Short mmCIF file of C-alpha atoms in Angstrom, two decimals:
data_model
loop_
_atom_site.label_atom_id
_atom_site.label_comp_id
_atom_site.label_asym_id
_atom_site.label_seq_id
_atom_site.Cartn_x
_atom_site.Cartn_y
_atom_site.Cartn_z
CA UNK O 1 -15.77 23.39 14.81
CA UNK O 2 -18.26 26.13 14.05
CA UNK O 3 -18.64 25.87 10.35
CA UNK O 4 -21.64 26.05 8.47
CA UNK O 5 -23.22 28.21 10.49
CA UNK O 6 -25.07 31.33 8.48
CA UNK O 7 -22.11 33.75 9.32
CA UNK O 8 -24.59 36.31 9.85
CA UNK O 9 -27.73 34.79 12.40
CA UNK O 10 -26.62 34.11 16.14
CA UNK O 11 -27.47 30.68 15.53
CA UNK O 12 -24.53 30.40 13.27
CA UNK O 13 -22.49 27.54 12.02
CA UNK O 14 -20.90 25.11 14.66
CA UNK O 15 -20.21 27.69 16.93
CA UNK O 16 -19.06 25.15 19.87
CA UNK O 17 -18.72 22.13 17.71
CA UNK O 18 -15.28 22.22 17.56
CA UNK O 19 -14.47 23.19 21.32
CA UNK O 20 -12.20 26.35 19.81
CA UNK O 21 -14.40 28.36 21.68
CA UNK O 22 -12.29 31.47 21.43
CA UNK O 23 -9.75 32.94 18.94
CA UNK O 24 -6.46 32.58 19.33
CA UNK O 25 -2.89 34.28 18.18
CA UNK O 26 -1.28 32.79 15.00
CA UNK O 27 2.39 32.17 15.26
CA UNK O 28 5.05 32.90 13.12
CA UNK O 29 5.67 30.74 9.94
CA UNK O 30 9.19 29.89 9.19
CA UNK O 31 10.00 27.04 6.81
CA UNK O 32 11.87 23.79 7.68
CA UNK O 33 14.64 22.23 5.58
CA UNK O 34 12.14 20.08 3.38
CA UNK O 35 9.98 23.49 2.46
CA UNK O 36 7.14 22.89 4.96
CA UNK O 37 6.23 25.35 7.39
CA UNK O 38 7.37 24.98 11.29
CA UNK O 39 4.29 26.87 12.89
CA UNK O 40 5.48 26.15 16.92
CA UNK O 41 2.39 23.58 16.60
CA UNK O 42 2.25 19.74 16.82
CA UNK O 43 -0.46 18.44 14.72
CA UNK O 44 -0.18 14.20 13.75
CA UNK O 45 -2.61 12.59 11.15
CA UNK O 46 -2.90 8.79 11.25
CA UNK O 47 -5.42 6.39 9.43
CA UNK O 48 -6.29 2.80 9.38
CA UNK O 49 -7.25 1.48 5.51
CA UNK O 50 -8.70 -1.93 6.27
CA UNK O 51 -8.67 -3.96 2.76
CA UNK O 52 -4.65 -4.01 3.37
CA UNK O 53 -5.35 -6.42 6.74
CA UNK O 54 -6.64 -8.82 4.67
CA UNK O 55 -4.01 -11.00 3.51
CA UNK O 56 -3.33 -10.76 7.53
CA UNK O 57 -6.25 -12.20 8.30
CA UNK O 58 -6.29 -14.68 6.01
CA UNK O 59 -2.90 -15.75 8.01
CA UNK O 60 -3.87 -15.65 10.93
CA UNK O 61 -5.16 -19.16 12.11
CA UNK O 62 -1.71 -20.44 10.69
CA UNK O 63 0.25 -17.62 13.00
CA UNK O 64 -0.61 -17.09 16.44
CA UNK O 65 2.22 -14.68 17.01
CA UNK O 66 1.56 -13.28 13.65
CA UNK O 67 -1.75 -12.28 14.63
CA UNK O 68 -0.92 -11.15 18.13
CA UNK O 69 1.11 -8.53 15.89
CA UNK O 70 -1.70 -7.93 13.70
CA UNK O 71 -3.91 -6.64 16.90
CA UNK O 72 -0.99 -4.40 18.23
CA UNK O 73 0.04 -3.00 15.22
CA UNK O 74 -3.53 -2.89 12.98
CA UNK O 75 -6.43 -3.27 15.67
CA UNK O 76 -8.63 -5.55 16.86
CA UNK O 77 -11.69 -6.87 15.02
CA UNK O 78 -14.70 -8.46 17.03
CA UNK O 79 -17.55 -9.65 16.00
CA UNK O 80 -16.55 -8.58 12.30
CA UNK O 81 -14.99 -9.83 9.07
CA UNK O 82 -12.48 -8.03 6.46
CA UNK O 83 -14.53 -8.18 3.22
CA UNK O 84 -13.60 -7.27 -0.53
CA UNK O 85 -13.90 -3.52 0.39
CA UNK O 86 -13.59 -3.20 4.13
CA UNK O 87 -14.80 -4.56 7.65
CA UNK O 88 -18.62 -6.05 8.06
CA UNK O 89 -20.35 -7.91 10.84
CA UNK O 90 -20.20 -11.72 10.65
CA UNK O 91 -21.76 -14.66 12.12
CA UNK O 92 -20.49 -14.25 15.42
CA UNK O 93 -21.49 -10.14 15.96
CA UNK O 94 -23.18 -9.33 19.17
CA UNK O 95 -26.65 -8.16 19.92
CA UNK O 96 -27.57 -5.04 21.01
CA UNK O 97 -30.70 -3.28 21.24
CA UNK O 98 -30.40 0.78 20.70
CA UNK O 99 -33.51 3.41 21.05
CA UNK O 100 -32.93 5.85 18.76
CA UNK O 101 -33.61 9.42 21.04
CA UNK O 102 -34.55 11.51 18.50
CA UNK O 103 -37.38 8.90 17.16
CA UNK O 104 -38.08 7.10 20.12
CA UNK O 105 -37.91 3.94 18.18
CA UNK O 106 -36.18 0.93 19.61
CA UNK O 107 -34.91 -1.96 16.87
CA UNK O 108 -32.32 -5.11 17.83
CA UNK O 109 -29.00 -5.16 15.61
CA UNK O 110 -25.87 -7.26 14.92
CA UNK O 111 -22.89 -5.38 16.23
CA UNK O 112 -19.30 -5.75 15.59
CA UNK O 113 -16.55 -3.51 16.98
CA UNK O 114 -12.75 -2.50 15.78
CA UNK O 115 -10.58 -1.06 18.17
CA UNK O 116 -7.32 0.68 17.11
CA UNK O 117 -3.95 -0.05 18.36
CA UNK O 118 -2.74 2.92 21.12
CA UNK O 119 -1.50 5.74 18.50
CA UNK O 120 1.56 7.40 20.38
CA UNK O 121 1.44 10.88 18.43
CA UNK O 122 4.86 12.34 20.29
CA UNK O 123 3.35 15.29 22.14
CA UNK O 124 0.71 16.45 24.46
CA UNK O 125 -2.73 16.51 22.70
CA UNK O 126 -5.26 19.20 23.72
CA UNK O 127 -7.87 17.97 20.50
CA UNK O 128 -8.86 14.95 18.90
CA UNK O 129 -10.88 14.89 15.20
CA UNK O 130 -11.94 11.34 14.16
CA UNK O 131 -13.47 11.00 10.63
CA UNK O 132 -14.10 7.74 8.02
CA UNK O 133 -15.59 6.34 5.17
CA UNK O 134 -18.43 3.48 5.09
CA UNK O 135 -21.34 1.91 3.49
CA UNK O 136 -24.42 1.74 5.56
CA UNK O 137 -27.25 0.16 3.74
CA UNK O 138 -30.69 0.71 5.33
CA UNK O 139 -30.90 -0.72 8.76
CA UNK O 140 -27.61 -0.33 9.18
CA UNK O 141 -25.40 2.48 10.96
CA UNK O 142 -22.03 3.16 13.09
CA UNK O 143 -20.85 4.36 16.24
CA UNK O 144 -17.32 6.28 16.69
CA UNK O 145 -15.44 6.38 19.77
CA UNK O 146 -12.11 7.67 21.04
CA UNK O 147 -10.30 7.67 24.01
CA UNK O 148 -7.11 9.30 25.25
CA UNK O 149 -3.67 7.58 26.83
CA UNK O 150 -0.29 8.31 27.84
CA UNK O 151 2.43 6.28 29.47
CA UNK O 152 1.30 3.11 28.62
CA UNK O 153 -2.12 3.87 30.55
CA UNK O 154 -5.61 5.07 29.12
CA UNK O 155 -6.27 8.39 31.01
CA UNK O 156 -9.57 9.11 29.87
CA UNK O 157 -12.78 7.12 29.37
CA UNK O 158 -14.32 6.33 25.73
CA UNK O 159 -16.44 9.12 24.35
CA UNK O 160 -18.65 8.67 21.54
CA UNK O 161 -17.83 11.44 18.56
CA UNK O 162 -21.02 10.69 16.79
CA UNK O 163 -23.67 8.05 15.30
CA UNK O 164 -23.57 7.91 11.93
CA UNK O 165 -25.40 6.39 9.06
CA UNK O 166 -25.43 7.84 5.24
CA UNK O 167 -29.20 7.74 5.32
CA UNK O 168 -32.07 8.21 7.90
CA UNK O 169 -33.67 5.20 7.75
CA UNK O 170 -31.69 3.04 10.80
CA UNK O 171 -31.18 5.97 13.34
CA UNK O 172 -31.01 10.06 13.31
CA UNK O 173 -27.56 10.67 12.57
CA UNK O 174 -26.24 12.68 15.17
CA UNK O 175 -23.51 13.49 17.67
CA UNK O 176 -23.71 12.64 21.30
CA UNK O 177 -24.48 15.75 23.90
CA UNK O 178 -23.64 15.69 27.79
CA UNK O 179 -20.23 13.93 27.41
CA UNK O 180 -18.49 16.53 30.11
CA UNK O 181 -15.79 15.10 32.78
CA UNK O 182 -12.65 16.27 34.54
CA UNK O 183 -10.30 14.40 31.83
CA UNK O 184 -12.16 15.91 28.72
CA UNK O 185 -15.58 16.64 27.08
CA UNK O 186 -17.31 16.30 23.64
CA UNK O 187 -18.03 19.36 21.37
CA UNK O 188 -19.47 17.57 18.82
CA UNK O 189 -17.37 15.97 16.77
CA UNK O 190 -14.31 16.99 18.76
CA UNK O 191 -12.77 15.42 21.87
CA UNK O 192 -11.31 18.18 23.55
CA UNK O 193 -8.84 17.39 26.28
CA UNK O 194 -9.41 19.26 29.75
CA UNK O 195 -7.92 18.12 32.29
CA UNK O 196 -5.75 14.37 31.41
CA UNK O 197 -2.14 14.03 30.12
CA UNK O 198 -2.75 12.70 26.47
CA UNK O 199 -0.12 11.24 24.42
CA UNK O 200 -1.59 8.88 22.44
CA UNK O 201 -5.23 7.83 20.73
CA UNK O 202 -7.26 4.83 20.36
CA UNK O 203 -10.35 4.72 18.15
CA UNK O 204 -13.52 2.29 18.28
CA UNK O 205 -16.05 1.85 15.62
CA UNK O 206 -18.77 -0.22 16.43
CA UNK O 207 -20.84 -1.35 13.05
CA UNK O 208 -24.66 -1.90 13.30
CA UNK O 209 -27.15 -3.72 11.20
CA UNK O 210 -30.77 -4.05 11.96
CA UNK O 211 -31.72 -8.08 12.15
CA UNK O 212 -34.06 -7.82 9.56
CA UNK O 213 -31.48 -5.53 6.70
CA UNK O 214 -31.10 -7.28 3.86
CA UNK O 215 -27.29 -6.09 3.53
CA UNK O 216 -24.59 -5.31 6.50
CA UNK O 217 -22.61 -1.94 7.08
CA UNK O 218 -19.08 -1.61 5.52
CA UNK O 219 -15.91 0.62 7.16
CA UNK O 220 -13.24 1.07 4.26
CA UNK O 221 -10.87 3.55 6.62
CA UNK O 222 -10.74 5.59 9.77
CA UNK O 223 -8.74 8.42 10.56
CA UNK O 224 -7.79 10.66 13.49
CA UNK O 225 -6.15 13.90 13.52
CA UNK O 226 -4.46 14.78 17.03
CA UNK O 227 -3.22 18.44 17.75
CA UNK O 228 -1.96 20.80 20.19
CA UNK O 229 -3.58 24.53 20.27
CA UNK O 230 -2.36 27.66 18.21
CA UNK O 231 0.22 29.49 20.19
CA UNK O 232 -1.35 32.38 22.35
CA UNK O 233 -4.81 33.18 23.81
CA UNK O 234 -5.51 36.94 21.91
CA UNK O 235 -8.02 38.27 19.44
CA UNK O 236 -6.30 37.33 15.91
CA UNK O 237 -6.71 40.77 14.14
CA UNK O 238 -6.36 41.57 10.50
CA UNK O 239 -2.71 42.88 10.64
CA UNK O 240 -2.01 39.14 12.25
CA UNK O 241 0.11 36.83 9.91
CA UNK O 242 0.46 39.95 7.42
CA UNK O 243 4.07 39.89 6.36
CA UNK O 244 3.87 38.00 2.88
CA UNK O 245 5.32 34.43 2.60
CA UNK O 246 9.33 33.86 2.26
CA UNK O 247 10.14 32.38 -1.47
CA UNK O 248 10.27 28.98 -1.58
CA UNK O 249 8.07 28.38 2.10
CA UNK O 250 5.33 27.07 0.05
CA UNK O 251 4.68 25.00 -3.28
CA UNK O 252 6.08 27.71 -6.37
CA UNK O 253 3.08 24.80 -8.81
CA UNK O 254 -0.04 26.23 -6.61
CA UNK O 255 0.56 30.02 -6.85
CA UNK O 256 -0.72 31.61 -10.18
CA UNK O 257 -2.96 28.56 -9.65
CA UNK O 258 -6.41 28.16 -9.43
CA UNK O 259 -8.75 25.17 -10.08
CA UNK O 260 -11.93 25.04 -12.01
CA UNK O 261 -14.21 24.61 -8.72
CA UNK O 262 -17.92 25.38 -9.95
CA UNK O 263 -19.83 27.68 -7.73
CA UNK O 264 -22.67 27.59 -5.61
CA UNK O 265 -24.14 29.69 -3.53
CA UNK O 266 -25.89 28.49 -0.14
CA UNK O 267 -28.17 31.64 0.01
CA UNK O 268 -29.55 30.55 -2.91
CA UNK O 269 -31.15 28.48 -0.33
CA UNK O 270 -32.12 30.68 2.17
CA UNK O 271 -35.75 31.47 1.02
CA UNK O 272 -38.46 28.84 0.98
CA UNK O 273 -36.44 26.41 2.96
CA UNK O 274 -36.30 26.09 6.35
CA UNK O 275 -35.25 21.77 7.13
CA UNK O 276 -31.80 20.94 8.07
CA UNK O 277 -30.30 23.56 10.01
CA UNK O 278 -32.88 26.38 9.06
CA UNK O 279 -31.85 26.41 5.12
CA UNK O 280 -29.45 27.69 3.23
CA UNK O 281 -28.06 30.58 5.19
CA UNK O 282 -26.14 27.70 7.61
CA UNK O 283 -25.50 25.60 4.37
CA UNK O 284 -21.82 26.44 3.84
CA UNK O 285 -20.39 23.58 4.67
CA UNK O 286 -22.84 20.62 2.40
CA UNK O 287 -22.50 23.47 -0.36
CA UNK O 288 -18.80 23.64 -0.30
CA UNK O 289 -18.99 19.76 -0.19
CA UNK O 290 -21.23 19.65 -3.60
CA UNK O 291 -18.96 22.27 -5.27
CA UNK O 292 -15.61 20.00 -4.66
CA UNK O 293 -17.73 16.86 -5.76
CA UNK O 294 -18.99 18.23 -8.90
CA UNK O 295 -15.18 19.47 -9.32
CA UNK O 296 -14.32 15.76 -9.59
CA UNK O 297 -17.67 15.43 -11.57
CA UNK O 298 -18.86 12.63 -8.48
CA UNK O 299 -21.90 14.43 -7.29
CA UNK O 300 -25.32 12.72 -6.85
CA UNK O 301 -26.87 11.90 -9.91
CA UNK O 302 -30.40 13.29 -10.47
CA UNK O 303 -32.06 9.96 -9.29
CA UNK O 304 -30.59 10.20 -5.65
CA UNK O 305 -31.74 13.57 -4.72
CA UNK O 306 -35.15 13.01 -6.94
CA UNK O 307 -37.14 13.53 -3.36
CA UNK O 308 -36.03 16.97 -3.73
CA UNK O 309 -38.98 19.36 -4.04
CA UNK O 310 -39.25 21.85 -5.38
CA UNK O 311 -35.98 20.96 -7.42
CA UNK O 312 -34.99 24.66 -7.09
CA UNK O 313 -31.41 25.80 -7.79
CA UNK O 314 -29.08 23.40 -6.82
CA UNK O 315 -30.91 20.46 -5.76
CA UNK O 316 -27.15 18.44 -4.85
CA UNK O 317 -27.15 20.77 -2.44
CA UNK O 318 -30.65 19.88 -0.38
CA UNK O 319 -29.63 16.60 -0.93
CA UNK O 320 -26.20 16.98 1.24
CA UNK O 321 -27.71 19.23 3.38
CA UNK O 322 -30.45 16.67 4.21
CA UNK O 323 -26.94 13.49 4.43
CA UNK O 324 -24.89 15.85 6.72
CA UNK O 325 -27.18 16.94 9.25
CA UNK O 326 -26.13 16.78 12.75
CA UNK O 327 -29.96 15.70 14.35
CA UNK O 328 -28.24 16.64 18.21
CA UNK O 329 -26.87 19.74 17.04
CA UNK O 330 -29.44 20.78 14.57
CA UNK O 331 -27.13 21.49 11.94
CA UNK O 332 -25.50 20.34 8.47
CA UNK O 333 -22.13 21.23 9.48
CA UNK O 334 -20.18 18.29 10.93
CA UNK O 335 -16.46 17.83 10.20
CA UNK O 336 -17.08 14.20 10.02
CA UNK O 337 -20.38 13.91 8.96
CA UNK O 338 -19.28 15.76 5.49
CA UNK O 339 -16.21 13.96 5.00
CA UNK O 340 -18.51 10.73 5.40
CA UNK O 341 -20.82 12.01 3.36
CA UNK O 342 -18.64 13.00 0.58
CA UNK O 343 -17.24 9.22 0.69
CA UNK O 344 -20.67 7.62 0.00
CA UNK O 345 -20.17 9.12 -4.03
CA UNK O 346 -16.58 7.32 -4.23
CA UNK O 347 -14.24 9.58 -3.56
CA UNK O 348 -11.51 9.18 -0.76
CA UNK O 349 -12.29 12.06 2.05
CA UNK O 350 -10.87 12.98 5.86
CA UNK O 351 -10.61 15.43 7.88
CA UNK O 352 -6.97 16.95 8.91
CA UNK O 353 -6.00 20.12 10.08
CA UNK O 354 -2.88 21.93 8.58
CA UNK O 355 -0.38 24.32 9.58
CA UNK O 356 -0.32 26.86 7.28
CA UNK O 357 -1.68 28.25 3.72
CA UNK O 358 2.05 26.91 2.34
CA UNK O 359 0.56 23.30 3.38
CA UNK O 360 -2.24 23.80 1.87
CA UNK O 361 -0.15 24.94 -1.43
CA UNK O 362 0.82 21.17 -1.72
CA UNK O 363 -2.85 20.21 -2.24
CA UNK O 364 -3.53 22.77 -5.01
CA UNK O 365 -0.16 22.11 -6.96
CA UNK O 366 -1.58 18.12 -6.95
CA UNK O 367 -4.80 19.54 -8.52
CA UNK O 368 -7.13 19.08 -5.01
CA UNK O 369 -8.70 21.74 -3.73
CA UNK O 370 -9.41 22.01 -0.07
CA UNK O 371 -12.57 23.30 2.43
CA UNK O 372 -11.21 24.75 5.24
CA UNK O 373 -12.91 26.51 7.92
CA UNK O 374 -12.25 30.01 9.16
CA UNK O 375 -13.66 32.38 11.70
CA UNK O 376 -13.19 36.44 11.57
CA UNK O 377 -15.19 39.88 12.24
CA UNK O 378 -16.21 42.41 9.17
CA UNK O 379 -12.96 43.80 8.19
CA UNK O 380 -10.41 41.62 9.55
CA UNK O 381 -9.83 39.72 5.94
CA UNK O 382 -10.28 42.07 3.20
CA UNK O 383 -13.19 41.40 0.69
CA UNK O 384 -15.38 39.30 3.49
CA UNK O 385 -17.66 41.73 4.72
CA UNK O 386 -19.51 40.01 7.76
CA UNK O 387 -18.68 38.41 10.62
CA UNK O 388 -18.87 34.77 11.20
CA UNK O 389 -18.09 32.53 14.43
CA UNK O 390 -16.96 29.63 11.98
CA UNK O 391 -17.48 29.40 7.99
CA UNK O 392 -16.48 26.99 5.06
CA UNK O 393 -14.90 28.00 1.83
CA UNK O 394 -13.15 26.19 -0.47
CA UNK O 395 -10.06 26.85 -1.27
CA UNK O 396 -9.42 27.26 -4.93
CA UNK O 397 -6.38 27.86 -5.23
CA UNK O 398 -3.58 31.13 -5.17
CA UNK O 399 -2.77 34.29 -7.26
CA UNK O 400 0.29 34.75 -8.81
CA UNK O 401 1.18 36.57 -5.48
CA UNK O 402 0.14 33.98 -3.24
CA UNK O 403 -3.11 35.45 -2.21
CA UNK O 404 -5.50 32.52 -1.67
CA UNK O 405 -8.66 32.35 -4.05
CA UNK O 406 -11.49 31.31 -2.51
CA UNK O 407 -15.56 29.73 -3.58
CA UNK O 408 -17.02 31.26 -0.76
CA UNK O 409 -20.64 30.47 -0.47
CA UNK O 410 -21.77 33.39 1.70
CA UNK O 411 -23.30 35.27 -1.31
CA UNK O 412 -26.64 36.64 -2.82
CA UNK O 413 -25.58 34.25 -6.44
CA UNK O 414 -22.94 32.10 -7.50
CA UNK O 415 -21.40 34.91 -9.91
CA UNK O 416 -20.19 36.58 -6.53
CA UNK O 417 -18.75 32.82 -4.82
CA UNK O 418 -15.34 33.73 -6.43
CA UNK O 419 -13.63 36.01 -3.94
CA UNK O 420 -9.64 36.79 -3.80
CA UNK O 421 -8.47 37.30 -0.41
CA UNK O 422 -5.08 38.36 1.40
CA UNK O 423 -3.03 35.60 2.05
CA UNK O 424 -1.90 36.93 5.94
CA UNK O 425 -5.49 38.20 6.96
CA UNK O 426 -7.00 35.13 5.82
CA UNK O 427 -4.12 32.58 7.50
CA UNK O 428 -4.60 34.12 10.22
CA UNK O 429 -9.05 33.30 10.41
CA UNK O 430 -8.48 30.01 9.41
CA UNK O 431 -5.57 29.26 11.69
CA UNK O 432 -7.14 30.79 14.92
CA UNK O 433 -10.96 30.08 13.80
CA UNK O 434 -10.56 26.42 13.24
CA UNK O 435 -7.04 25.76 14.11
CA UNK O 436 -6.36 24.91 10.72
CA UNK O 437 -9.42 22.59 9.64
CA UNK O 438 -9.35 20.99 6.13
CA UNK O 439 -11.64 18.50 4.46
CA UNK O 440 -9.77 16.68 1.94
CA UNK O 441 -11.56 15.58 -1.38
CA UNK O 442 -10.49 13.64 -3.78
CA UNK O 443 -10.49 10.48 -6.45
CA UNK O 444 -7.98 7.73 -5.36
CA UNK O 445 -6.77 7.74 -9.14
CA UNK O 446 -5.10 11.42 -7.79
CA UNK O 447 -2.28 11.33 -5.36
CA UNK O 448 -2.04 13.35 -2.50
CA UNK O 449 0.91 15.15 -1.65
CA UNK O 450 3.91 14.37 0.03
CA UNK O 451 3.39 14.64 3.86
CA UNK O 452 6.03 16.50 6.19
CA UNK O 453 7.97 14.54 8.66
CA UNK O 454 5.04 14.71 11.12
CA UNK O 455 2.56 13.89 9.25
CA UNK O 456 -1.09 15.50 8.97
CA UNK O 457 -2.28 13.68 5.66
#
């Protein structure tokens, strides 16, 4: 991952969050028979909505065998309960007692845990990117937890991609250093596979709630997106990707295009302010967050980010700079941590990673705009002018030409967010920077768009 990160101080953005921890060759685009693009890369999106399990559930003391299918095919719930709007912790949760290591403070809480079914994703996965959307009232928090298999057989342990709570009341909300074998380590909020044969997933959430919280944590959906590498190992320079896109590779609705994203500017933030990652100059990834949520006009309302003071400029944007921050890696700029983040104000939101700017065409056409996360030196994509190890922008949408148009918050003001970019340069940073990283925003009321055969959304 390395986003966020002020593109211009070494301390920059996620530079290792992600475990891309070089740049890498973009290969060539061609389009498949349905109009999506065939990049030579494998890249499988899968997520778990738990409302729809409950009419299972409800069935399930009747139908033994039915609910023996329920676990293989949906997950098993322990210790937990499908509610009106997702999974909580019932009667017969566990007890656990957690210090929290970045307070030292030790509290008892109910636990209950869903495991996923094995998710066979068809080809051999060198990164794994969970994300999901809950309630956690105060006192209450989760734990996320992947693991890898192939042939029928888990080949690596569990690894915990993060603890997570909307507030900072229950624990620091934080990923989990140190997690380093043979088989695979943790950047983050990335499992990146090393040195095991991974074919499939399996996901664990474990839900928390303090003994004495008046209310119990809720998980509406969880998501992973599995993916094999960009092609190559080289420096991605600014001729790669260049050649302009074929007619028809991409969605003709998105290109002359763009979508009334308001912008912000995270320098804005960089004097006076120093919480949360150092202030504004690593903010671009909780300001590109608050421009897409004021785009679907479900930002905070004044009386949630009240505690912000000095108001200043954008005060939405202390506010999710303060509800992403990444307490381990002592910065605003988790994948998952913003996606989560962005769910607590009711929109749907999940991290994927796509293929190509023609992928990305689908969203705009729908009306959603996209963050994605791109890495590149001064000079490699035309009209960015500094160099940044990993960076969010949102992606607005495309010129009549195709060229993407971009909110990118890396400026002195929000008159100078709006930046028009070449399309190839530009691929090629986000493709080899992030391998393709997008948050997805959006109300449920607004469809997203048809996925390809293998699906990433």
């Amino acid at each position: 991952m390395r986003r966020h990160g002020p593109p211009l101080q070494k301390t920059f953005g996620y530079a290792m969050l992600g475990g891309n921890d070089r740049h890498v060759q973009q290969p060539p685009v061609t389009a498949t028979p349905d109009g999506f693009p065939m990049s030579g890369r494998d890249i499988a999106y899968r997520r778990f909505r738990f409302p729809a399990d409950r009419d299972r559930d409800r069935d399930r003391d009747r139908d033994r065998d039915r609910d023996r299918d329920r676990d293989r095919d949906r997950g098993r719930a322990d210790g937990l309960r499908a509610g009106p709007d997702g999974l909580t912790p019932d009667g017969a949760a566990g007890r656990v007692t957690h210090t929290d290591p970045h307070s030292g403070s030790t509290a008892e809480y109910a636990a209950g845990t869903w495991t996923s079914p094995v998710t066979p994703v068809g080809f051999a996965v060198t990164e794994l990117v969970p994300s999901w959307t809950a309630d956690t009232p105060p006192g209450c928090w989760l734990r996320a937890e992947l693991r890898g298999w192939a042939g029928g057989t888990a080949t690596t342990g569990w690894y915990e991609l993060g603890h997570w709570a909307a507030d900072d009341s229950a624990v620091h909300r934080a990923s989990v250093p140190g997690q380093e074998d043979d088989r695979a380590r943790v950047a983050a909020d990335t499992l990146r596979v090393t040195g095991a044969t991974v074919t499939a997933w399996q996901v664990r959430m474990t839900l928390l709630r303090r003994l004495d919280a008046p209310a119990g944590p809720v998980l509406r959906t969880v998501g992973v997106v599995a993916s094999t590498d960009p092609a190559g190992d080289t420096q991605a320079g600014s001729a790669a990707a260049a050649d302009p896109p074929s007619p028809g590779v991409g969605d003709a609705g998105a290109w002359g295009r763009v979508l009334d994203v308001p912008r912000y500017a995270q320098r804005l933030h960089a004097v006076g302010e120093t919480r949360w990652g150092g202030g504004g100059d690593s903010w671009c990834s909780p300001t590109c967050v608050s421009m897409v949520l004021d785009f679907w006009g479900a930002g905070p309302t004044p009386d949630r980010y009240a505690w912000v003071a000095p108001p200043g400029p954008r005060p939405q944007v202390v506010h999710a700079a303060r509800h992403c921050y990444d307490h381990a890696f002592g910065g605003p700029g988790n994948w998952p941590f913003n996606t989560a983040y962005a769910a607590t104000h009711g929109v749907d939101a999940f991290v994927t990673r796509l293929r190509s700017l023609a992928e990305a065409e689908r969203f705009v056409a729908a009306g959603i705009p996209l963050v994605v996360s791109a890495a590149f030196t001064a000079g490699q994509v035309p009209g960015l002018d500094y160099d940044t190890r990993g960076h969010l922008m949102v992606l607005a949408g495309f010129t009549a030409d195709g060229d993407p148009v971009l909110n990118d918050p890396y400026a002195p003001d929000d008159e100078r967010v709006r930046r028009t970019v070449p399309r190839g340069p530009f691929e090629s940073a986000w493709q080899a920077g992030s391998g393709g990283i997008a948050y997805v925003l959006r109300p449920e009321s607004t469809p997203l768009p048809p996925p390809p055969a293998q699906a990433n959304w």
